[in-house]
Amino acid sequence: METPSLKTEPQSADPAKPTTLTVPGRKVSNPVRRRTFLQRILCAMSGFGLLGAFYPVLRYIEPPPESEGANRVEIDAAELPPGASRTILYRGRPAVVVNSAQGYIAYGGVCSHLGCIIKWSPAEQVFICPCHGGKFNVKGVVLGGPVPRPLTAIPVSVAGNRVIVGA
Ligand code: FES
């Protein structure tokens, strides 16, 4: 029994010109393009697979949008004696509330440099970012470090013995 032989036409110098495969009894066109197409499909499927694997990680790293979470947080004034601070969750993000010498103040707690959480230093009366030494004064103004923008102020009011952060 004779086995059918596969022949390809001599390849053209032009890579855009399709190669033709000749099988006795029929003509198969563009076998290379079909292989390339299948390779691209496999690459795309691999890409979607990787995206699916990393999506939960990206969602975990990214802070939630500001629309999520409470936009009004009440704190018992007894929990914030003069000079004390407290880190709360305001609109889904950390915020720092301080009972400073100028009264109650609150700022978004995420450093504008690379997103670390700032802390209040009662000894120095400044906010400090522990990551790269960013420093902010009691008005949220940048005093030092690689920080590009000041802190975002959050309105604070007092009603009776409650400190109210936010609207
Ligand atoms: S993240 Fe705050 S100084 Fe770099």
CSV table of C-alpha atoms and ligand atoms in Angstrom, one decimal:
chain,number,residue,atom,x,y,z
A,1,MET,CA,0.0,0.0,0.0
A,2,GLU,CA,1.3,3.4,-0.9
A,3,THR,CA,1.3,6.1,1.7
A,4,PRO,CA,0.2,9.5,0.6
A,5,SER,CA,3.1,12.0,0.4
A,6,LEU,CA,2.9,15.5,1.6
A,7,LYS,CA,4.5,18.1,-0.6
A,8,THR,CA,4.9,21.8,0.0
A,9,GLU,CA,5.5,24.3,-2.7
A,10,PRO,CA,8.8,26.1,-2.5
A,11,GLN,CA,8.6,28.9,0.0
A,12,SER,CA,8.3,32.4,-1.5
A,13,ALA,CA,10.7,35.1,-0.4
A,14,ASP,CA,7.7,37.1,0.5
A,15,PRO,CA,6.6,36.0,4.1
A,16,ALA,CA,3.2,37.5,3.5
A,17,LYS,CA,2.4,35.1,0.7
A,18,PRO,CA,0.7,32.0,2.1
A,19,THR,CA,2.4,28.6,1.9
A,20,THR,CA,0.4,25.9,0.2
A,21,LEU,CA,0.5,22.2,1.3
A,22,THR,CA,-0.4,19.7,-1.4
A,23,VAL,CA,-1.9,16.4,-0.3
A,24,PRO,CA,-2.6,13.9,-3.1
A,25,GLY,CA,-6.2,14.3,-4.0
A,26,ARG,CA,-6.8,17.7,-2.3
A,27,LYS,CA,-5.1,21.0,-1.7
A,28,VAL,CA,-4.7,22.4,1.8
A,29,SER,CA,-4.0,26.1,2.0
A,30,ASN,CA,-2.3,28.1,4.7
A,31,PRO,CA,-1.2,25.4,7.1
A,32,VAL,CA,1.3,27.8,8.7
A,33,ARG,CA,-1.4,30.4,9.3
A,34,ARG,CA,-3.6,27.8,10.9
A,35,ARG,CA,-0.8,26.9,13.3
A,36,THR,CA,-0.1,30.5,14.0
A,37,PHE,CA,-3.8,31.1,14.7
A,38,LEU,CA,-3.9,28.1,17.1
A,39,GLN,CA,-0.8,29.5,18.9
A,40,ARG,CA,-2.4,32.8,19.3
A,41,ILE,CA,-5.6,31.3,20.7
A,42,LEU,CA,-3.5,29.3,23.2
A,43,CYS,CA,-1.6,32.5,24.1
A,44,ALA,CA,-4.8,34.4,24.6
A,45,MET,CA,-6.2,31.5,26.7
A,46,SER,CA,-3.1,31.5,28.8
A,47,GLY,CA,-3.3,35.3,29.3
A,48,PHE,CA,-7.0,35.0,30.4
A,49,GLY,CA,-5.9,32.3,32.8
A,50,LEU,CA,-3.2,34.4,34.3
A,51,LEU,CA,-5.5,37.4,34.6
A,52,GLY,CA,-8.1,35.2,36.4
A,53,ALA,CA,-5.4,34.0,38.8
A,54,PHE,CA,-4.1,37.5,39.6
A,55,TYR,CA,-7.4,39.4,39.7
A,56,PRO,CA,-8.2,38.4,43.3
A,57,VAL,CA,-4.7,39.5,44.3
A,58,LEU,CA,-5.1,42.9,42.6
A,59,ARG,CA,-8.5,43.3,44.3
A,60,TYR,CA,-7.0,42.6,47.6
A,61,ILE,CA,-4.2,45.1,47.2
A,62,GLU,CA,-6.3,47.9,45.9
A,63,PRO,CA,-8.0,49.9,48.6
A,64,PRO,CA,-11.8,50.0,48.4
A,65,PRO,CA,-13.5,53.0,46.7
A,66,GLU,CA,-14.2,55.9,48.9
A,67,SER,CA,-17.9,55.4,48.3
A,68,GLU,CA,-17.8,52.2,50.4
A,69,GLY,CA,-17.9,52.3,54.2
A,70,ALA,CA,-19.3,54.8,56.7
A,71,ASN,CA,-19.1,58.5,55.8
A,72,ARG,CA,-19.8,59.5,59.4
A,73,VAL,CA,-18.0,58.0,62.4
A,74,GLU,CA,-18.8,58.8,66.0
A,75,ILE,CA,-16.2,58.4,68.7
A,76,ASP,CA,-16.8,58.8,72.4
A,77,ALA,CA,-14.8,61.9,73.5
A,78,ALA,CA,-13.6,60.0,76.6
A,79,GLU,CA,-11.6,57.7,74.2
A,80,LEU,CA,-9.7,60.7,72.8
A,81,PRO,CA,-8.0,62.6,75.7
A,82,PRO,CA,-5.9,65.6,74.9
A,83,GLY,CA,-2.9,64.6,72.7
A,84,ALA,CA,-4.3,61.2,71.9
A,85,SER,CA,-5.1,59.9,68.4
A,86,ARG,CA,-7.1,57.2,66.9
A,87,THR,CA,-7.1,55.5,63.5
A,88,ILE,CA,-10.6,54.8,62.2
A,89,LEU,CA,-12.1,53.6,59.0
A,90,TYR,CA,-13.7,56.5,57.1
A,91,ARG,CA,-15.4,55.8,53.7
A,92,GLY,CA,-13.6,52.5,53.6
A,93,ARG,CA,-10.1,54.0,54.1
A,94,PRO,CA,-8.0,54.7,57.2
A,95,ALA,CA,-8.3,58.1,58.8
A,96,VAL,CA,-6.5,59.5,61.8
A,97,VAL,CA,-8.4,61.6,64.4
A,98,VAL,CA,-6.4,63.6,66.9
A,99,ASN,CA,-7.3,65.6,69.9
A,100,SER,CA,-4.7,68.2,69.3
A,101,ALA,CA,-3.9,71.5,71.1
A,102,GLN,CA,-5.9,73.2,68.3
A,103,GLY,CA,-8.9,70.9,68.9
A,104,TYR,CA,-10.1,67.8,67.2
A,105,ILE,CA,-8.7,67.2,63.7
A,106,ALA,CA,-9.0,64.4,61.3
A,107,TYR,CA,-7.1,63.6,58.1
A,108,GLY,CA,-7.2,60.8,55.6
A,109,GLY,CA,-4.6,58.4,56.9
A,110,VAL,CA,-3.1,57.2,53.6
A,111,CYS,CA,0.2,58.9,52.7
A,112,SER,CA,0.2,60.5,49.3
A,113,HIS,CA,3.7,59.1,48.5
A,114,LEU,CA,3.2,55.3,48.3
A,115,GLY,CA,0.2,54.7,50.4
A,116,CYS,CA,1.5,53.8,53.9
A,117,ILE,CA,-0.7,54.7,56.9
A,118,ILE,CA,0.4,57.8,58.8
A,119,LYS,CA,0.7,58.0,62.6
A,120,TRP,CA,0.3,60.9,65.0
A,121,SER,CA,3.4,61.7,67.0
A,122,PRO,CA,2.2,63.5,70.2
A,123,ALA,CA,5.7,64.3,71.3
A,124,GLU,CA,6.5,66.2,68.0
A,125,GLN,CA,2.9,67.2,67.3
A,126,VAL,CA,3.2,66.0,63.7
A,127,PHE,CA,1.9,63.2,61.5
A,128,ILE,CA,4.7,60.8,60.5
A,129,CYS,CA,4.7,58.3,57.7
A,130,PRO,CA,6.8,55.3,58.9
A,131,CYS,CA,7.7,54.1,55.4
A,132,HIS,CA,10.0,56.8,54.1
A,133,GLY,CA,10.0,59.5,56.7
A,134,GLY,CA,7.2,61.7,55.4
A,135,LYS,CA,6.1,64.4,57.9
A,136,PHE,CA,3.0,66.6,58.0
A,137,ASN,CA,2.2,69.3,60.5
A,138,VAL,CA,-1.1,69.6,62.4
A,139,LYS,CA,-2.7,71.3,59.4
A,140,GLY,CA,-1.7,68.4,57.1
A,141,VAL,CA,1.0,70.4,55.3
A,142,VAL,CA,4.1,68.5,54.2
A,143,LEU,CA,7.1,69.2,56.4
A,144,GLY,CA,9.5,66.7,54.9
A,145,GLY,CA,10.2,63.4,53.1
A,146,PRO,CA,9.3,62.4,49.6
A,147,VAL,CA,5.6,63.2,50.0
A,148,PRO,CA,4.1,65.0,47.0
A,149,ARG,CA,0.8,66.2,48.5
A,150,PRO,CA,-0.6,67.3,51.8
A,151,LEU,CA,-3.0,65.3,53.9
A,152,THR,CA,-6.7,65.4,53.0
A,153,ALA,CA,-8.7,67.1,55.8
A,154,ILE,CA,-11.9,65.5,57.1
A,155,PRO,CA,-14.5,67.7,58.8
A,156,VAL,CA,-14.8,67.1,62.6
A,157,SER,CA,-17.5,68.3,64.9
A,158,VAL,CA,-18.4,67.7,68.5
A,159,ALA,CA,-21.9,67.0,69.8
A,160,GLY,CA,-22.1,66.5,73.6
A,161,ASN,CA,-19.6,63.9,74.4
A,162,ARG,CA,-19.4,62.5,70.9
A,163,VAL,CA,-16.7,63.5,68.3
A,164,ILE,CA,-18.2,63.2,64.9
A,165,VAL,CA,-15.9,62.6,61.9
A,166,GLY,CA,-17.3,63.3,58.5
A,167,ALA,CA,-20.6,64.7,57.2
B,1,FES,S1,4.7,56.2,51.8
B,1,FES,FE1,4.7,57.9,53.1
B,1,FES,S2,6.6,58.7,52.8
B,1,FES,FE2,6.6,57.1,51.4
